Short mmCIF file of C-alpha atoms and ligand atoms in Angstrom, two decimals:
data_model
loop_
_atom_site.label_atom_id
_atom_site.label_comp_id
_atom_site.label_asym_id
_atom_site.label_seq_id
_atom_site.Cartn_x
_atom_site.Cartn_y
_atom_site.Cartn_z
CA MET X 1 -0.02 -0.02 -0.01
CA ILE X 2 1.15 3.51 -0.72
CA ASN X 3 0.85 5.76 2.31
CA TYR X 4 2.47 8.91 1.11
CA LYS X 5 1.03 11.74 -0.92
CA ASN X 6 4.23 12.94 -2.58
CA HIS X 7 7.95 12.43 -2.69
CA ARG X 8 8.62 14.70 0.29
CA GLU X 9 6.40 12.53 2.46
CA LYS X 10 8.00 9.37 1.11
CA ILE X 11 11.51 10.54 2.12
CA ASP X 12 10.18 11.53 5.47
CA LYS X 13 8.73 8.07 6.05
CA ILE X 14 11.87 6.35 4.86
CA LEU X 15 13.87 8.47 7.33
CA LYS X 16 11.48 7.53 10.15
CA LYS X 17 11.74 3.87 8.98
CA GLU X 18 7.99 3.74 8.39
CA ILE X 19 8.68 2.68 4.80
CA SER X 20 11.38 0.32 3.51
CA LEU X 21 12.40 1.34 0.02
CA GLN X 22 12.99 -2.33 -0.93
CA ASP X 23 9.44 -3.19 0.05
CA ASN X 24 8.18 -0.21 -1.81
CA VAL X 25 9.97 -1.14 -5.02
CA GLN X 26 8.84 -4.71 -4.60
CA TYR X 27 5.25 -3.44 -4.14
CA PHE X 28 5.40 -1.68 -7.52
CA LEU X 29 6.97 -4.71 -9.25
CA ASN X 30 4.12 -6.84 -7.84
CA ARG X 31 1.51 -4.27 -8.92
CA ILE X 32 2.97 -4.29 -12.45
CA GLU X 33 2.69 -8.10 -12.54
CA GLU X 34 -0.84 -8.17 -11.12
CA ASN X 35 -2.00 -5.52 -13.63
CA ASN X 36 -0.31 -7.13 -16.58
CA ASN X 37 -3.60 -7.04 -18.49
CA LEU X 38 -3.37 -3.19 -18.65
CA ASN X 39 -0.26 -3.71 -20.84
CA ALA X 40 1.27 -0.51 -19.61
CA PHE X 41 4.91 -1.67 -19.78
CA ASN X 42 6.99 -2.78 -22.74
CA PHE X 43 9.90 -3.73 -20.48
CA VAL X 44 10.19 -4.08 -16.71
CA PHE X 45 13.56 -3.87 -14.97
CA PRO X 46 13.28 -6.20 -11.91
CA GLU X 47 16.98 -5.61 -11.17
CA CYS X 48 16.03 -2.10 -10.05
CA ILE X 49 15.33 -3.69 -6.65
CA ASP X 50 19.10 -3.84 -6.12
CA LYS X 51 19.19 -0.05 -6.32
CA ALA X 52 16.63 0.18 -3.53
CA LYS X 53 18.93 -0.91 -0.73
CA GLU X 54 21.78 1.25 -1.98
CA ILE X 55 19.57 4.34 -2.20
CA GLU X 56 17.80 3.63 1.08
CA ASN X 57 21.29 3.59 2.75
CA LYS X 58 22.10 6.87 1.10
CA ILE X 59 18.85 8.42 2.43
CA LEU X 60 19.50 7.15 5.94
CA SER X 61 23.06 8.48 5.79
CA GLY X 62 21.64 11.92 5.06
CA LYS X 63 23.39 12.43 1.73
CA TYR X 64 21.02 11.74 -1.11
CA GLY X 65 19.70 13.17 -4.34
CA LYS X 66 16.49 15.24 -4.84
CA LEU X 67 14.62 12.20 -6.31
CA ALA X 68 16.10 9.58 -3.97
CA GLY X 69 13.96 6.45 -4.15
CA MET X 70 11.33 7.90 -6.49
CA VAL X 71 10.18 4.98 -8.64
CA ILE X 72 9.93 6.19 -12.25
CA ALA X 73 8.66 4.59 -15.51
CA ILE X 74 9.90 5.87 -18.87
CA LYS X 75 8.10 6.06 -22.19
CA ASP X 76 9.79 3.76 -24.66
CA VAL X 77 10.85 6.62 -26.91
CA LEU X 78 13.62 7.79 -24.56
CA ALA X 79 17.11 6.34 -24.60
CA ILE X 80 18.35 4.42 -21.53
CA LYS X 81 21.84 2.97 -21.88
CA ASP X 82 21.90 -0.75 -22.56
CA LYS X 83 18.08 -1.02 -22.56
CA PRO X 84 15.77 -1.60 -25.53
CA LEU X 85 14.45 1.51 -27.29
CA THR X 86 11.65 0.34 -29.55
CA CYS X 87 9.24 3.34 -29.84
CA SER X 88 6.68 0.51 -29.85
CA SER X 89 7.65 -0.12 -33.47
CA ASN X 90 8.65 -3.25 -35.34
CA ILE X 91 11.34 -1.34 -37.11
CA LEU X 92 13.22 -0.86 -33.79
CA LYS X 93 12.22 -4.15 -32.18
CA ASN X 94 15.79 -5.27 -31.53
CA PHE X 95 17.35 -1.85 -31.02
CA VAL X 96 19.28 -1.28 -27.76
CA SER X 97 20.39 2.21 -26.80
CA ILE X 98 24.08 2.89 -26.28
CA TYR X 99 23.59 6.03 -24.23
CA ASP X 100 21.35 7.78 -21.72
CA ALA X 101 19.06 10.64 -22.75
CA THR X 102 19.85 13.87 -20.84
CA VAL X 103 16.68 13.54 -18.75
CA ILE X 104 17.69 9.96 -17.77
CA GLN X 105 21.19 11.08 -16.77
CA LYS X 106 19.57 13.77 -14.57
CA LEU X 107 17.11 11.33 -12.94
CA ILE X 108 19.90 8.82 -12.13
CA LYS X 109 22.12 11.56 -10.80
CA GLU X 110 19.34 12.52 -8.32
CA ASP X 111 19.00 8.86 -7.20
CA ALA X 112 15.71 8.03 -8.90
CA ILE X 113 14.89 4.35 -9.47
CA ILE X 114 13.91 3.46 -13.09
CA ILE X 115 11.46 0.56 -13.05
CA GLY X 116 10.79 0.05 -16.73
CA LYS X 117 9.73 1.36 -20.12
CA THR X 118 6.16 2.10 -20.94
CA ASN X 119 4.00 1.30 -23.91
CA CYS X 120 2.99 4.07 -26.32
CA ASP X 121 1.70 4.66 -29.81
CA GLU X 122 4.32 3.84 -32.43
CA PHE X 123 6.83 6.74 -32.59
CA ALA X 124 4.41 8.66 -30.41
CA MET X 125 1.87 9.04 -33.22
CA GLY X 126 -1.62 8.60 -31.94
CA SER X 127 -4.19 9.58 -29.34
CA SER X 128 -5.35 6.18 -28.10
CA ASN X 129 -2.31 3.89 -27.72
CA GLU X 130 -3.87 1.64 -30.41
CA ASN X 131 -0.88 2.07 -32.71
CA SER X 132 1.63 0.03 -30.74
CA LYS X 133 3.41 -3.16 -31.81
CA PHE X 134 2.95 -4.31 -28.20
CA GLY X 135 -0.84 -3.98 -28.40
CA ASN X 136 -3.38 -1.80 -26.73
CA VAL X 137 -3.04 -0.30 -23.25
CA LEU X 138 -6.30 -0.46 -21.24
CA ASN X 139 -7.73 2.37 -19.26
CA PRO X 140 -7.68 1.34 -15.61
CA TYR X 141 -11.07 2.95 -14.94
CA ASP X 142 -12.79 0.97 -17.68
CA ASN X 143 -10.87 -1.74 -19.47
CA THR X 144 -12.97 -1.41 -22.59
CA ARG X 145 -11.69 2.21 -23.05
CA VAL X 146 -8.46 3.63 -24.28
CA PRO X 147 -6.00 5.35 -21.87
CA GLY X 148 -5.33 8.11 -24.42
CA GLY X 149 -2.13 8.52 -26.31
CA SER X 150 0.49 8.53 -27.31
CA SER X 151 1.95 8.18 -23.80
CA GLY X 152 -0.80 5.80 -22.71
CA GLY X 153 1.38 3.36 -20.84
CA SER X 154 2.95 6.17 -18.82
CA ALA X 155 -0.39 7.66 -17.80
CA VAL X 156 -1.68 4.21 -16.79
CA ALA X 157 1.53 3.41 -14.79
CA VAL X 158 0.79 6.39 -12.56
CA ALA X 159 -3.00 6.09 -12.48
CA ALA X 160 -2.91 2.33 -11.59
CA ASP X 161 -0.17 2.86 -8.98
CA LEU X 162 2.50 0.89 -10.81
CA CYS X 163 5.15 3.55 -10.00
CA ASP X 164 5.46 7.02 -8.32
CA VAL X 165 5.99 9.08 -11.43
CA SER X 166 6.37 8.46 -15.16
CA PHE X 167 7.71 10.25 -18.21
CA GLY X 168 5.95 10.95 -21.47
CA THR X 169 6.48 13.14 -24.46
CA ASP X 170 4.12 15.64 -25.90
CA THR X 171 4.20 16.77 -29.51
CA GLY X 172 0.47 17.64 -29.77
CA GLY X 173 -1.03 16.50 -26.51
CA SER X 174 0.52 13.13 -25.75
CA ILE X 175 1.13 13.88 -22.10
CA ARG X 176 -1.96 16.02 -21.33
CA GLN X 177 -4.59 13.94 -23.18
CA PRO X 178 -3.72 10.56 -21.58
CA ALA X 179 -3.31 12.38 -18.25
CA ALA X 180 -6.84 13.64 -18.65
CA PHE X 181 -8.22 10.21 -19.65
CA CYS X 182 -6.50 8.52 -16.65
CA GLY X 183 -7.03 11.17 -13.95
CA VAL X 184 -3.48 12.22 -13.22
CA PHE X 185 -1.33 15.36 -13.47
CA GLY X 186 0.61 15.74 -16.73
CA LEU X 187 2.92 18.60 -17.57
CA LYS X 188 4.10 19.68 -21.01
CA PRO X 189 6.93 22.19 -20.40
CA THR X 190 7.80 25.16 -22.63
CA TYR X 191 9.56 24.06 -25.85
CA GLY X 192 13.25 24.20 -25.04
CA ARG X 193 12.81 24.02 -21.24
CA VAL X 194 13.91 20.36 -21.17
CA SER X 195 16.61 18.91 -23.39
CA ARG X 196 15.49 16.54 -26.07
CA TYR X 197 18.82 14.80 -26.36
CA GLY X 198 18.07 11.07 -26.35
CA LEU X 199 14.46 11.48 -27.34
CA THR X 200 13.53 9.71 -30.58
CA ALA X 201 12.40 12.62 -32.79
CA PHE X 202 8.88 12.78 -34.10
CA ALA X 203 8.45 16.45 -34.93
CA SER X 204 11.50 18.26 -33.71
CA SER X 205 10.06 21.76 -33.39
CA PHE X 206 7.15 20.44 -31.30
CA ASP X 207 8.48 17.58 -29.18
CA SER X 208 8.63 18.13 -25.37
CA ILE X 209 9.41 15.79 -22.49
CA GLY X 210 7.47 15.93 -19.24
CA PRO X 211 6.23 14.03 -16.23
CA PHE X 212 2.97 12.33 -15.17
CA ALA X 213 2.43 12.49 -11.39
CA LYS X 214 -0.07 12.16 -8.60
CA SER X 215 0.49 15.67 -7.23
CA THR X 216 1.52 19.14 -8.27
CA GLU X 217 4.37 18.96 -5.83
CA ASP X 218 6.00 15.96 -7.52
CA THR X 219 5.38 17.50 -10.93
CA ALA X 220 7.27 20.66 -9.76
CA LEU X 221 10.03 18.67 -8.20
CA ILE X 222 10.59 16.70 -11.44
CA LEU X 223 10.57 19.81 -13.56
CA SER X 224 13.27 21.48 -11.43
CA VAL X 225 15.48 18.39 -11.96
CA ILE X 226 15.04 17.95 -15.72
CA ALA X 227 14.88 21.62 -16.89
CA GLY X 228 17.84 23.53 -18.14
CA ILE X 229 20.24 24.11 -20.96
CA ASP X 230 22.14 21.18 -22.50
CA LYS X 231 25.06 21.34 -24.95
CA HIS X 232 23.64 18.30 -26.75
CA ASP X 233 20.42 20.13 -27.71
CA SER X 234 20.84 23.49 -29.38
CA THR X 235 17.18 24.33 -28.89
CA SER X 236 17.41 23.94 -25.13
CA SER X 237 17.07 27.25 -23.36
CA ASN X 238 19.31 29.02 -20.85
CA ASN X 239 16.33 30.65 -19.25
CA PRO X 240 16.94 30.30 -15.42
CA VAL X 241 15.48 27.22 -13.71
CA THR X 242 13.53 28.03 -10.56
CA ASP X 243 13.03 25.83 -7.54
CA TYR X 244 9.49 25.15 -8.69
CA MET X 245 8.57 22.90 -5.74
CA ASN X 246 9.47 25.41 -3.06
CA ASN X 247 7.78 28.20 -4.93
CA LEU X 248 4.28 26.82 -5.18
CA GLU X 249 2.43 29.39 -3.05
CA LEU X 250 0.77 32.14 -5.06
CA ASN X 251 1.76 35.57 -3.82
CA LYS X 252 -1.00 37.32 -5.74
CA LYS X 253 -4.29 36.27 -7.23
CA LEU X 254 -3.80 35.66 -10.94
CA THR X 255 -5.92 36.91 -13.79
CA ILE X 256 -7.36 33.98 -15.71
CA GLY X 257 -8.34 33.88 -19.40
CA ILE X 258 -11.18 31.78 -20.75
CA PRO X 259 -10.92 31.43 -24.54
CA LYS X 260 -14.36 31.42 -26.01
CA GLU X 261 -13.27 29.20 -28.93
CA TYR X 262 -12.57 26.36 -26.46
CA PHE X 263 -16.02 26.10 -25.03
CA THR X 264 -18.14 25.73 -28.17
CA GLU X 265 -20.10 22.80 -29.59
CA GLY X 266 -18.37 19.40 -29.52
CA LEU X 267 -17.30 19.85 -25.93
CA ASN X 268 -18.94 17.28 -23.67
CA GLU X 269 -21.40 18.93 -21.26
CA GLU X 270 -20.09 17.19 -18.15
CA ILE X 271 -16.51 18.39 -18.88
CA LYS X 272 -17.78 21.89 -19.49
CA ASN X 273 -19.81 21.93 -16.25
CA SER X 274 -16.89 20.58 -14.15
CA ILE X 275 -14.62 23.32 -15.50
CA PHE X 276 -17.21 26.05 -14.88
CA ASP X 277 -17.66 24.69 -11.37
CA ILE X 278 -13.92 25.26 -10.72
CA ILE X 279 -14.13 28.69 -12.34
CA ASP X 280 -16.94 29.61 -9.90
CA LYS X 281 -14.91 28.45 -6.99
CA LEU X 282 -11.87 30.35 -8.18
CA LYS X 283 -14.10 33.47 -8.56
CA ASN X 284 -15.18 33.04 -4.91
CA ASN X 285 -11.50 32.91 -3.98
CA GLY X 286 -10.85 36.30 -5.52
CA PHE X 287 -9.40 35.33 -8.90
CA GLU X 288 -10.27 37.66 -11.78
CA PHE X 289 -11.56 36.16 -15.05
CA LYS X 290 -11.50 37.57 -18.56
CA GLU X 291 -13.01 36.20 -21.68
CA ILE X 292 -10.33 36.11 -24.38
CA THR X 293 -10.21 35.15 -28.05
CA LEU X 294 -7.71 32.97 -29.92
CA PRO X 295 -9.03 33.75 -33.37
CA HIS X 296 -6.92 31.28 -35.35
CA ASN X 297 -7.82 28.35 -33.21
CA GLN X 298 -9.98 26.80 -36.00
CA TYR X 299 -6.78 26.19 -38.03
CA THR X 300 -4.75 24.37 -35.37
CA ILE X 301 -5.53 20.83 -36.31
CA ALA X 302 -4.79 21.35 -39.99
CA THR X 303 -1.66 23.30 -39.27
CA TYR X 304 -0.45 20.78 -36.71
CA TYR X 305 -0.97 17.79 -39.00
CA ILE X 306 0.73 19.46 -41.95
CA LEU X 307 3.79 20.54 -40.00
CA THR X 308 4.27 17.53 -37.79
CA THR X 309 3.89 15.06 -40.68
CA ALA X 310 6.41 17.11 -42.68
CA GLU X 311 8.89 16.97 -39.82
CA ALA X 312 8.20 13.28 -39.16
CA SER X 313 8.76 12.32 -42.81
CA ALA X 314 12.27 13.84 -42.55
CA ASN X 315 13.02 12.43 -39.10
CA LEU X 316 11.92 8.89 -39.94
CA ALA X 317 13.96 8.77 -43.11
CA ARG X 318 16.80 7.46 -40.99
CA TYR X 319 15.04 4.09 -40.49
CA ASP X 320 16.13 2.77 -43.83
CA GLY X 321 17.05 -0.87 -43.02
CA ALA X 322 20.69 0.02 -43.18
CA ARG X 323 21.43 2.05 -40.13
CA TYR X 324 18.87 1.22 -37.48
CA GLY X 325 16.81 -1.73 -36.53
CA TYR X 326 14.87 -4.01 -38.78
CA ARG X 327 16.15 -5.12 -42.20
CA ILE X 328 14.43 -7.68 -44.41
CA GLU X 329 16.31 -10.83 -45.21
CA ASN X 330 17.83 -11.40 -48.61
CA PRO X 331 16.78 -8.14 -50.39
CA LYS X 332 16.92 -8.31 -54.16
CA ASN X 333 18.87 -5.08 -54.36
CA LEU X 334 19.45 -1.87 -52.39
CA LEU X 335 16.15 -0.19 -53.32
CA ASP X 336 14.29 -3.39 -52.41
CA MET X 337 15.96 -3.38 -49.00
CA TYR X 338 14.80 0.19 -48.31
CA ILE X 339 11.30 -0.34 -49.56
CA GLU X 340 10.65 -3.71 -47.96
CA SER X 341 12.31 -2.93 -44.65
CA ARG X 342 10.30 0.27 -44.31
CA SER X 343 7.07 -1.32 -45.57
CA LYS X 344 7.33 -4.19 -43.05
CA GLY X 345 8.88 -2.21 -40.24
CA PHE X 346 6.42 0.64 -39.88
CA GLY X 347 2.84 0.40 -38.87
CA LYS X 348 -0.19 1.86 -40.71
CA GLU X 349 -0.48 5.24 -38.92
CA VAL X 350 3.25 5.94 -39.18
CA LYS X 351 3.13 5.22 -42.87
CA ARG X 352 0.13 7.51 -43.26
CA ARG X 353 2.09 10.30 -41.62
CA ILE X 354 5.25 9.77 -43.66
CA MET X 355 3.15 9.84 -46.88
CA LEU X 356 1.25 12.96 -45.80
CA GLY X 357 4.49 14.64 -44.79
CA THR X 358 6.28 13.75 -47.96
CA TYR X 359 3.37 15.10 -49.94
CA VAL X 360 3.23 18.50 -48.17
CA LEU X 361 6.97 18.92 -48.62
CA SER X 362 7.06 17.89 -52.30
CA SER X 363 7.81 20.39 -54.98
CA GLY X 364 4.66 22.08 -56.18
CA TYR X 365 2.83 21.50 -52.89
CA TYR X 366 5.48 22.89 -50.54
CA ASP X 367 4.26 26.53 -50.96
CA ALA X 368 0.63 25.61 -50.83
CA TYR X 369 0.80 23.45 -47.67
CA TYR X 370 4.07 23.52 -45.74
CA LYS X 371 4.99 27.15 -46.22
CA LYS X 372 1.43 28.30 -45.64
CA ALA X 373 1.13 26.25 -42.49
CA GLN X 374 4.36 27.80 -41.12
CA LYS X 375 2.72 31.23 -41.55
CA VAL X 376 -0.47 30.11 -39.80
CA ARG X 377 1.71 28.69 -36.99
CA GLN X 378 3.00 32.21 -36.46
CA LEU X 379 -0.54 33.61 -36.33
CA ILE X 380 -1.52 30.98 -33.75
CA LYS X 381 1.53 31.89 -31.70
CA ASN X 382 0.63 35.59 -31.96
CA ASP X 383 -2.86 34.85 -30.61
CA PHE X 384 -1.28 33.54 -27.41
CA ILE X 385 1.25 36.45 -27.24
CA ASN X 386 -1.69 38.82 -27.40
CA ALA X 387 -3.79 36.89 -24.89
CA PHE X 388 -0.99 36.81 -22.34
CA LYS X 389 -0.75 40.61 -22.44
CA SER X 390 -3.95 40.76 -20.39
CA VAL X 391 -4.00 37.45 -18.44
CA ASP X 392 -1.54 35.37 -16.39
CA VAL X 393 -2.85 31.95 -17.24
CA ILE X 394 -5.56 30.40 -19.45
CA ILE X 395 -7.97 27.67 -18.47
CA THR X 396 -9.45 25.27 -21.03
CA PRO X 397 -10.66 21.68 -21.29
CA THR X 398 -7.90 19.22 -22.07
CA THR X 399 -10.08 16.96 -24.28
CA PRO X 400 -13.52 17.27 -25.88
CA THR X 401 -14.65 13.96 -24.36
CA THR X 402 -13.63 11.57 -21.66
CA ALA X 403 -11.90 8.28 -22.54
CA PHE X 404 -13.52 6.70 -25.59
CA LYS X 405 -13.97 3.05 -26.39
CA ILE X 406 -11.17 0.94 -27.86
CA GLY X 407 -11.83 0.66 -31.59
CA GLU X 408 -14.23 3.65 -31.61
CA ASN X 409 -12.08 5.98 -33.72
CA ILE X 410 -9.49 3.62 -35.21
CA ASP X 411 -11.01 3.56 -38.70
CA ASP X 412 -11.58 7.30 -38.82
CA PRO X 413 -8.27 9.12 -38.64
CA LEU X 414 -9.89 12.53 -38.84
CA GLN X 415 -12.13 11.82 -35.88
CA MET X 416 -9.03 10.60 -34.01
CA TYR X 417 -7.10 13.76 -34.91
CA LEU X 418 -9.99 15.90 -33.69
CA ASN X 419 -9.30 14.59 -30.21
CA ASP X 420 -6.28 16.87 -30.21
CA ILE X 421 -8.43 19.95 -30.73
CA TYR X 422 -7.54 21.54 -27.39
CA THR X 423 -3.92 20.48 -27.11
CA THR X 424 -2.13 20.97 -30.40
CA SER X 425 -2.19 24.80 -30.41
CA ILE X 426 -0.05 24.75 -27.25
CA ASN X 427 2.75 22.87 -29.15
CA LEU X 428 2.34 25.07 -32.16
CA ALA X 429 2.96 28.12 -29.86
CA GLY X 430 5.63 26.38 -27.80
CA ILE X 431 4.06 27.34 -24.47
CA PRO X 432 3.71 25.18 -21.34
CA ALA X 433 0.50 23.51 -20.19
CA ILE X 434 -0.62 21.11 -17.53
CA ASN X 435 -3.56 18.72 -17.25
CA ILE X 436 -5.05 18.53 -13.78
CA PRO X 437 -7.65 15.92 -12.81
CA ILE X 438 -10.81 17.67 -11.67
CA GLY X 439 -13.42 14.97 -11.28
CA LYS X 440 -15.35 12.10 -12.87
CA ASP X 441 -18.23 11.89 -15.29
CA LYS X 442 -21.33 9.84 -14.82
CA ASN X 443 -19.50 6.70 -16.04
CA ASN X 444 -16.86 7.26 -13.39
CA LEU X 445 -14.30 8.29 -16.04
CA PRO X 446 -11.78 10.98 -15.16
CA ILE X 447 -12.21 14.59 -16.40
CA GLY X 448 -9.23 16.80 -17.05
CA MET X 449 -8.73 20.54 -17.10
CA GLN X 450 -5.86 22.31 -18.84
CA ILE X 451 -3.99 25.33 -17.59
CA LEU X 452 -1.74 27.27 -20.01
CA ALA X 453 0.87 29.90 -19.31
CA ASN X 454 3.25 32.06 -21.31
CA GLN X 455 6.69 30.71 -22.35
CA PHE X 456 8.88 29.82 -19.35
CA GLU X 457 6.16 30.65 -16.90
CA GLU X 458 5.84 27.15 -15.51
CA ASP X 459 5.94 28.64 -12.00
CA LYS X 460 2.51 30.34 -12.57
CA LEU X 461 1.07 27.13 -14.06
CA LEU X 462 2.22 25.04 -11.16
CA GLN X 463 1.12 27.63 -8.56
CA MET X 464 -2.34 27.67 -10.10
CA SER X 465 -2.47 23.87 -10.13
CA TYR X 466 -1.30 23.72 -6.53
CA PHE X 467 -3.86 26.24 -5.40
CA ILE X 468 -6.66 24.21 -6.93
CA GLU X 469 -5.29 20.94 -5.56
CA LYS X 470 -4.50 22.29 -2.08
CA ASN X 471 -7.83 24.06 -1.58
CA ARG X 472 -9.62 20.90 -2.74
CA LEU X 473 -11.48 22.66 -5.46
CA LEU X 474 -11.36 19.38 -7.30
CA SER X 475 -14.62 17.47 -7.13
CA HIS X 476 -13.76 13.78 -6.98
N1 LIG O 1 -2.25 12.73 -30.85
C1 LIG O 1 -1.28 13.57 -31.48
C2 LIG O 1 -0.70 12.94 -32.73
O1 LIG O 1 -1.15 11.87 -33.03
C3 LIG O 1 -0.20 13.93 -30.52
C4 LIG O 1 0.90 13.00 -30.43
C5 LIG O 1 2.00 13.45 -29.51
O2 LIG O 1 1.86 14.43 -28.79
N2 LIG O 1 3.13 12.69 -29.54
O3 LIG O 1 0.09 13.43 -33.39
#
């Protein structure tokens, strides 16, 4: 049983010898086994139990890292030295990483315990975890429903208590949407806040790495460890990193923006009502609200799917049967090796994206699609720049519906893409956002709310999340 609310309490209990870290790690290993049907993990590292004793001793000796004994699961798109890195794809099924991603190095340095790698949509493309070579991940609240995607396994690992914290990646919502479907906290940091070194690229100008957690505090703690500039990622920022966890109290009431475009038809009534319930409570607590407009919002899905497929088609060109992973046996010639290895190695959705991306970048269509979408991206970004002139944070739904049924959208890619309607704009603009769990619908499925802030203002985002969590404005 877990009897701590966050990492601070866990350390406290280990120091008081109320918790043994070995028992704790064993507990998670047992839970993973018992919940095997959820299919949240691609690989489990039972040897991590050996780390438990070592780190427990460190804690008791008084000299230990910030994440000492925190049990963490990692999405299988991040490189861990000497461990498989499959991206849930056939093309990388036998690939083993030879180095640690920067975030992994940082976690290990702070004495975290890595328990395994989680299932996800192939190359992080999807919103339901139905595009994985390892099969579907089940939503722990209702096993006939999806956990969301693409970081479905990571969301489930935290929601089903298979670890303390997990890591996902978010290119268009892949942390926030599964966090919403599984009722946990999920943070997508500002683009450039966290180094992408060792993350398998999907769409390089969108990809962000972030945590799933059971509390705002743990989310803040993780961010302070993983944020910062890295010489291996030229897009990482030197913007100063704050001690987010010890800076969670708001020192003034923030002004909150409500974008009218996010509360129109298509939004499930129960989600809408839960959010307005929180808004009312925040109003009673002295927060000021403003209706704002993000006028280019209607173009976000189209812009996102043009630009990310273009970037993906370039990034995935490296899987050619020669350099990485899968190669067919006895190819007839070089071209045959490329074609057959890629045809057999990639799944349907990944191929769809590569073809779309190749099309929008091809001569004759480049100006009409890719170049135009780049311009629209700037307009979407400008909408946020304007909005943040008059508000500190923005509140929106994370998803238009709660978790949908397995199979419900799989034959209708457009319907699937529409699930990202409230999340992709954030990646187009490069700003940070968090999903916080705010309640359940009539089917007992989790409801998520999204908070957005301006670039590098994760502190405000986390303070707002903490205020709502601490004052129990959440209706469970
Ligand atoms: N669902 C979105 C997509 O399929 C987002 C994926 C992601 O954030 N990695 O592209």
